[in-house]
Amino acid sequence: MEIIFKQHKNIDRVKWDRCINKAYNGIIYTYSWYLDIVCHDWDGLIVGDYDIVMPLTKFKKFGINYLAQPFYTQQLGVFSTKKTSPKVIEDFLSSIPSKYKYIEINLNTFNNIGATDFKINRNVTYEIDLIKPYEKTYKKYSLNTKRNIKKAVKNKISIIRGLPVSEIIDFKRKNTKNKLSETYFYILKKIISFSLLHKIGEIYGAYTHDNELCAATFFIRSHHKAIYLLSVSSTKGKENSAMFLLIDKFMKNNSEKNLTLDFEGSNIESIARFFNSFGAKPCYYYTVKKNNLLWILKMFKR
């Protein structure tokens, strides 16, 4: 198997996206348009006529080329029209050009690896199939989640679809404790705008009884999967358990469909417990890391 490295300018985007469309492990993050938004100058490793591909999301700092996981891109790795073995994944990792002096990227839930000289960490995401009737899905909610949904209903929280992009972005700005860069908001706005334009994204908003936005989420879809890409609550939203009702509404609206809801994380126990409370099950993926920086520079990356 010959693995070819191609710079961004030489990648055939039509063939690339055709591979992602047909890939048994395809996911929204690896379409060329999505990669262009989160990492405008990404490269790629390719086998054959784009039968197997791996995006290389590259960045540069202090003149050093490195690979890193972009904003709003939980999983990347190797994508193929046929199932791959751990050996194929290892071969791709070994084919990453040496010019990338530091590598820290996530594979996807279908990429299993064995022996490698990369440092490996296991991460978890939570998924739930929505193909069953809503009543059966609801029965698997935890008692605490059911109580919180009833609390939101009692407090007259209402859920709507179709929130303007600017409104959810502003709401995110106002209700984020840690200061985020303008690049972060630019990327988020581009992803949401493109997705809504092409009808693969959906925004849900939760409002208090006096019509104040108190929680919002953005879902993006591909390959029979809806990804819970963004969620944000105000203090009132948290007090009224609005997010519980919001997620319940999405699941109810999409019940009995060939769709999996991917909560996109998390390794944080409290967040994982929240996702699990809706009956979602853990799925695992790996972060691979290699540091080839000069020893004096290794202190900047751990």
Short mmCIF file of C-alpha atoms in Angstrom, two decimals:
data_model
loop_
_atom_site.label_atom_id
_atom_site.label_comp_id
_atom_site.label_asym_id
_atom_site.label_seq_id
_atom_site.Cartn_x
_atom_site.Cartn_y
_atom_site.Cartn_z
CA MET A 1 0.00 0.00 0.00
CA GLU A 2 1.51 3.29 -1.13
CA ILE A 3 0.60 6.32 0.96
CA ILE A 4 1.11 9.63 -0.82
CA PHE A 5 1.48 13.00 0.89
CA LYS A 6 -0.25 15.89 -0.87
CA GLN A 7 -0.17 19.57 -0.05
CA HIS A 8 -3.47 21.38 0.21
CA LYS A 9 -3.17 23.01 -3.21
CA ASN A 10 -2.73 19.62 -4.92
CA ILE A 11 -5.65 17.80 -3.30
CA ASP A 12 -8.57 16.93 -5.58
CA ARG A 13 -11.44 18.15 -3.43
CA VAL A 14 -14.12 16.36 -5.46
CA LYS A 15 -12.38 13.00 -5.01
CA TRP A 16 -11.63 13.76 -1.36
CA ASP A 17 -15.29 14.47 -0.57
CA ARG A 18 -16.37 11.43 -2.59
CA CYS A 19 -14.23 9.29 -0.31
CA ILE A 20 -15.74 10.88 2.81
CA ASN A 21 -19.24 10.36 1.38
CA LYS A 22 -18.60 6.67 0.82
CA ALA A 23 -16.42 6.04 3.87
CA TYR A 24 -17.77 3.45 6.31
CA ASN A 25 -16.51 5.75 9.09
CA GLY A 26 -17.32 9.07 7.42
CA ILE A 27 -17.98 12.07 9.63
CA ILE A 28 -18.77 15.76 9.04
CA TYR A 29 -15.41 17.07 10.28
CA THR A 30 -13.48 15.64 7.33
CA TYR A 31 -15.34 17.19 4.39
CA SER A 32 -13.11 19.64 2.52
CA TRP A 33 -15.41 22.61 3.26
CA TYR A 34 -15.31 21.89 7.00
CA LEU A 35 -11.54 21.48 7.02
CA ASP A 36 -11.18 24.75 5.09
CA ILE A 37 -13.04 26.56 7.87
CA VAL A 38 -11.19 25.06 10.83
CA CYS A 39 -7.74 24.85 9.20
CA HIS A 40 -7.50 26.77 5.93
CA ASP A 41 -4.21 25.19 4.75
CA TRP A 42 -4.61 21.50 5.68
CA ASP A 43 -2.68 18.76 3.86
CA GLY A 44 -3.49 15.10 3.33
CA LEU A 45 -2.25 11.52 3.12
CA ILE A 46 -3.89 9.52 0.33
CA VAL A 47 -3.99 5.93 -0.93
CA GLY A 48 -4.95 5.07 -4.50
CA ASP A 49 -7.63 7.14 -6.16
CA TYR A 50 -8.63 8.67 -2.82
CA ASP A 51 -9.72 5.27 -1.50
CA ILE A 52 -8.25 6.01 1.92
CA VAL A 53 -7.48 9.51 3.20
CA MET A 54 -6.18 11.22 6.31
CA PRO A 55 -6.34 15.00 6.78
CA LEU A 56 -3.32 16.69 8.33
CA THR A 57 -4.47 19.83 10.12
CA LYS A 58 -1.28 21.84 10.20
CA PHE A 59 -0.37 25.02 12.00
CA LYS A 60 2.80 27.06 12.43
CA LYS A 61 4.23 28.75 15.51
CA PHE A 62 7.69 30.28 16.04
CA GLY A 63 8.51 28.98 12.55
CA ILE A 64 7.76 25.38 13.59
CA ASN A 65 5.27 23.22 11.66
CA TYR A 66 3.00 21.10 13.82
CA LEU A 67 -0.25 19.13 13.65
CA ALA A 68 -3.04 19.86 16.11
CA GLN A 69 -6.77 19.33 16.56
CA PRO A 70 -8.71 22.40 15.35
CA PHE A 71 -11.65 24.05 17.10
CA TYR A 72 -14.95 22.16 16.78
CA THR A 73 -13.31 19.08 15.33
CA GLN A 74 -13.45 16.26 17.82
CA GLN A 75 -12.31 13.40 15.57
CA LEU A 76 -10.11 13.09 12.49
CA GLY A 77 -7.76 10.24 11.60
CA VAL A 78 -7.99 7.76 8.73
CA PHE A 79 -11.12 7.41 6.56
CA SER A 80 -11.72 4.63 4.09
CA THR A 81 -14.37 3.19 1.79
CA LYS A 82 -13.50 -0.22 3.28
CA LYS A 83 -12.81 -1.27 6.85
CA THR A 84 -9.21 -0.75 7.93
CA SER A 85 -6.95 -2.78 10.18
CA PRO A 86 -4.78 -1.38 13.00
CA LYS A 87 -1.79 -1.92 10.67
CA VAL A 88 -3.24 0.53 8.12
CA ILE A 89 -3.70 3.16 10.83
CA GLU A 90 -0.13 2.61 12.00
CA ASP A 91 1.16 2.91 8.42
CA PHE A 92 -0.62 6.24 8.01
CA LEU A 93 0.81 7.57 11.25
CA SER A 94 4.28 6.47 10.17
CA SER A 95 3.79 8.30 6.86
CA ILE A 96 3.26 11.71 8.44
CA PRO A 97 6.14 13.87 7.08
CA SER A 98 8.98 14.58 9.47
CA LYS A 99 8.64 18.33 8.90
CA TYR A 100 5.83 18.28 11.46
CA LYS A 101 7.93 18.52 14.60
CA TYR A 102 5.06 18.20 17.03
CA ILE A 103 1.92 16.09 16.54
CA GLU A 104 -1.16 15.94 18.75
CA ILE A 105 -4.27 14.83 16.86
CA ASN A 106 -7.37 12.75 17.48
CA LEU A 107 -8.25 9.65 15.52
CA ASN A 108 -11.87 8.51 15.17
CA THR A 109 -13.88 5.83 16.94
CA PHE A 110 -13.22 3.35 14.10
CA ASN A 111 -9.42 3.78 14.12
CA ASN A 112 -7.88 1.06 16.28
CA ILE A 113 -4.13 0.99 16.76
CA GLY A 114 -1.61 -1.41 18.22
CA ALA A 115 2.15 -0.98 18.37
CA THR A 116 3.26 2.57 17.62
CA ASP A 117 5.92 5.04 18.72
CA PHE A 118 3.23 7.65 19.37
CA LYS A 119 2.04 8.39 22.87
CA ILE A 120 -1.63 7.34 23.06
CA ASN A 121 -4.47 8.60 25.23
CA ARG A 122 -8.01 7.23 25.19
CA ASN A 123 -10.96 9.63 25.07
CA VAL A 124 -14.68 9.04 25.33
CA THR A 125 -17.72 10.36 23.51
CA TYR A 126 -21.34 9.41 24.18
CA GLU A 127 -23.82 8.27 21.52
CA ILE A 128 -27.43 7.14 21.43
CA ASP A 129 -29.45 5.68 18.56
CA LEU A 130 -32.79 7.40 18.05
CA ILE A 131 -34.41 4.71 15.92
CA LYS A 132 -36.67 3.49 18.75
CA PRO A 133 -40.00 5.15 19.59
CA TYR A 134 -39.56 8.13 21.90
CA GLU A 135 -41.38 6.41 24.76
CA LYS A 136 -38.78 3.63 24.87
CA THR A 137 -35.92 6.13 24.72
CA TYR A 138 -37.46 8.21 27.51
CA LYS A 139 -37.74 5.16 29.78
CA LYS A 140 -33.94 4.91 29.80
CA TYR A 141 -33.45 8.47 31.04
CA SER A 142 -32.18 8.64 34.60
CA LEU A 143 -34.62 9.67 37.33
CA ASN A 144 -32.69 12.91 37.79
CA THR A 145 -33.01 13.78 34.09
CA LYS A 146 -36.75 13.10 34.14
CA ARG A 147 -37.08 15.35 37.19
CA ASN A 148 -35.15 18.13 35.45
CA ILE A 149 -37.32 17.90 32.33
CA LYS A 150 -40.45 18.15 34.47
CA LYS A 151 -38.90 21.11 36.31
CA ALA A 152 -38.27 22.95 33.02
CA VAL A 153 -41.83 22.28 31.88
CA LYS A 154 -43.23 23.43 35.22
CA ASN A 155 -41.19 26.64 34.96
CA LYS A 156 -42.69 27.24 31.51
CA ILE A 157 -39.51 26.87 29.49
CA SER A 158 -40.37 26.79 25.79
CA ILE A 159 -38.26 25.36 22.94
CA ILE A 160 -38.06 26.80 19.43
CA ARG A 161 -36.11 25.99 16.28
CA GLY A 162 -34.56 28.43 13.84
CA LEU A 163 -32.59 30.84 16.01
CA PRO A 164 -30.57 33.39 13.93
CA VAL A 165 -26.82 32.70 13.71
CA SER A 166 -25.90 36.10 15.13
CA GLU A 167 -28.13 35.50 18.16
CA ILE A 168 -26.57 32.18 19.15
CA ILE A 169 -23.06 33.60 18.64
CA ASP A 170 -23.84 36.63 20.84
CA PHE A 171 -25.42 34.35 23.44
CA LYS A 172 -22.27 32.20 23.47
CA ARG A 173 -20.11 35.31 23.96
CA LYS A 174 -22.18 36.53 26.90
CA ASN A 175 -22.35 33.18 28.67
CA THR A 176 -18.80 31.85 28.38
CA LYS A 177 -16.69 32.20 31.53
CA ASN A 178 -13.30 31.86 29.85
CA LYS A 179 -12.38 34.49 27.27
CA LEU A 180 -12.30 33.01 23.77
CA SER A 181 -10.41 34.34 20.76
CA GLU A 182 -12.08 36.01 17.80
CA THR A 183 -10.78 33.12 15.68
CA TYR A 184 -12.91 30.77 17.77
CA PHE A 185 -16.09 32.77 17.10
CA TYR A 186 -15.21 33.25 13.42
CA ILE A 187 -14.88 29.49 12.95
CA LEU A 188 -18.09 28.80 14.84
CA LYS A 189 -20.06 31.33 12.81
CA LYS A 190 -18.75 29.95 9.49
CA ILE A 191 -19.62 26.35 10.43
CA ILE A 192 -23.13 27.23 11.54
CA SER A 193 -23.82 29.50 8.55
CA PHE A 194 -22.65 26.95 5.99
CA SER A 195 -24.58 24.15 7.69
CA LEU A 196 -27.83 26.09 7.82
CA LEU A 197 -27.46 27.16 4.18
CA HIS A 198 -27.03 23.54 3.09
CA LYS A 199 -29.71 22.25 5.48
CA ILE A 200 -27.40 20.00 7.49
CA GLY A 201 -27.50 22.07 10.67
CA GLU A 202 -30.18 23.00 13.17
CA ILE A 203 -30.33 25.45 16.08
CA TYR A 204 -32.58 24.96 19.09
CA GLY A 205 -33.28 27.71 21.60
CA ALA A 206 -34.88 27.60 25.05
CA TYR A 207 -36.81 30.60 26.38
CA THR A 208 -38.09 31.55 29.83
CA HIS A 209 -41.76 32.36 30.46
CA ASP A 210 -40.96 36.05 29.82
CA ASN A 211 -39.38 35.24 26.43
CA GLU A 212 -35.71 35.51 27.42
CA LEU A 213 -33.25 33.18 25.69
CA CYS A 214 -31.70 31.01 28.40
CA ALA A 215 -30.13 28.05 26.53
CA ALA A 216 -29.20 27.14 22.97
CA THR A 217 -27.72 24.25 21.02
CA PHE A 218 -26.49 23.63 17.51
CA PHE A 219 -26.64 20.18 15.88
CA ILE A 220 -24.90 19.26 12.62
CA ARG A 221 -25.63 16.13 10.57
CA SER A 222 -23.97 13.72 8.16
CA HIS A 223 -23.72 9.94 7.75
CA HIS A 224 -26.90 9.35 9.79
CA LYS A 225 -25.33 11.11 12.76
CA ALA A 226 -26.30 14.35 14.50
CA ILE A 227 -23.46 15.94 16.44
CA TYR A 228 -24.19 18.10 19.49
CA LEU A 229 -21.59 20.64 18.38
CA LEU A 230 -22.48 23.61 20.55
CA SER A 231 -24.40 24.08 23.79
CA VAL A 232 -24.61 27.10 26.04
CA SER A 233 -26.81 28.13 28.98
CA SER A 234 -27.27 31.34 30.92
CA THR A 235 -27.65 31.40 34.69
CA LYS A 236 -31.43 31.33 34.27
CA GLY A 237 -31.13 28.41 31.88
CA LYS A 238 -29.19 26.42 34.45
CA GLU A 239 -31.59 27.33 37.24
CA ASN A 240 -34.55 26.16 35.15
CA SER A 241 -32.88 22.98 33.75
CA ALA A 242 -33.51 24.29 30.23
CA MET A 243 -30.81 22.17 28.58
CA PHE A 244 -32.47 18.95 29.76
CA LEU A 245 -35.71 19.93 28.06
CA LEU A 246 -33.91 21.16 24.96
CA ILE A 247 -32.08 17.86 24.39
CA ASP A 248 -35.24 15.91 25.17
CA LYS A 249 -37.09 17.96 22.53
CA PHE A 250 -34.46 17.20 19.90
CA MET A 251 -34.57 13.50 20.70
CA LYS A 252 -38.36 13.48 20.61
CA ASN A 253 -38.42 15.30 17.25
CA ASN A 254 -35.99 12.78 15.77
CA SER A 255 -37.26 9.55 17.29
CA GLU A 256 -37.83 6.55 15.00
CA LYS A 257 -35.28 7.89 12.51
CA ASN A 258 -32.09 6.22 11.32
CA LEU A 259 -30.07 8.72 13.29
CA THR A 260 -27.46 8.58 16.05
CA LEU A 261 -27.02 11.50 18.41
CA ASP A 262 -23.35 12.06 19.23
CA PHE A 263 -22.92 14.20 22.35
CA GLU A 264 -19.24 14.80 21.41
CA GLY A 265 -17.61 13.97 24.74
CA SER A 266 -16.55 14.20 27.45
CA ASN A 267 -13.60 13.05 29.56
CA ILE A 268 -14.91 15.31 32.34
CA GLU A 269 -16.87 13.11 34.72
CA SER A 270 -19.73 15.52 35.45
CA ILE A 271 -20.36 16.19 31.74
CA ALA A 272 -20.11 12.50 30.88
CA ARG A 273 -22.66 11.76 33.60
CA PHE A 274 -25.03 14.33 32.06
CA PHE A 275 -24.83 12.65 28.62
CA ASN A 276 -25.14 9.19 30.13
CA SER A 277 -28.31 10.29 31.94
CA PHE A 278 -30.12 10.36 28.59
CA GLY A 279 -29.26 6.71 27.98
CA ALA A 280 -26.23 7.47 25.79
CA LYS A 281 -23.42 4.90 25.73
CA PRO A 282 -19.66 5.52 25.71
CA CYS A 283 -17.62 5.20 22.49
CA TYR A 284 -13.86 5.54 22.53
CA TYR A 285 -11.29 7.23 20.30
CA TYR A 286 -7.59 7.96 20.67
CA THR A 287 -5.35 10.99 20.79
CA VAL A 288 -1.91 10.32 19.32
CA LYS A 289 1.00 12.49 20.26
CA LYS A 290 4.64 12.78 19.23
CA ASN A 291 7.19 15.43 20.16
CA ASN A 292 10.20 15.79 17.83
CA LEU A 293 11.09 19.29 18.95
CA LEU A 294 14.61 20.09 20.07
CA TRP A 295 14.97 19.34 23.77
CA ILE A 296 15.10 23.05 24.66
CA LEU A 297 11.67 23.53 23.02
CA LYS A 298 9.99 20.49 24.55
CA MET A 299 9.12 22.47 27.63
CA PHE A 300 6.54 24.36 25.53
CA LYS A 301 4.57 21.17 24.77
CA ARG A 302 3.72 18.29 27.09
#
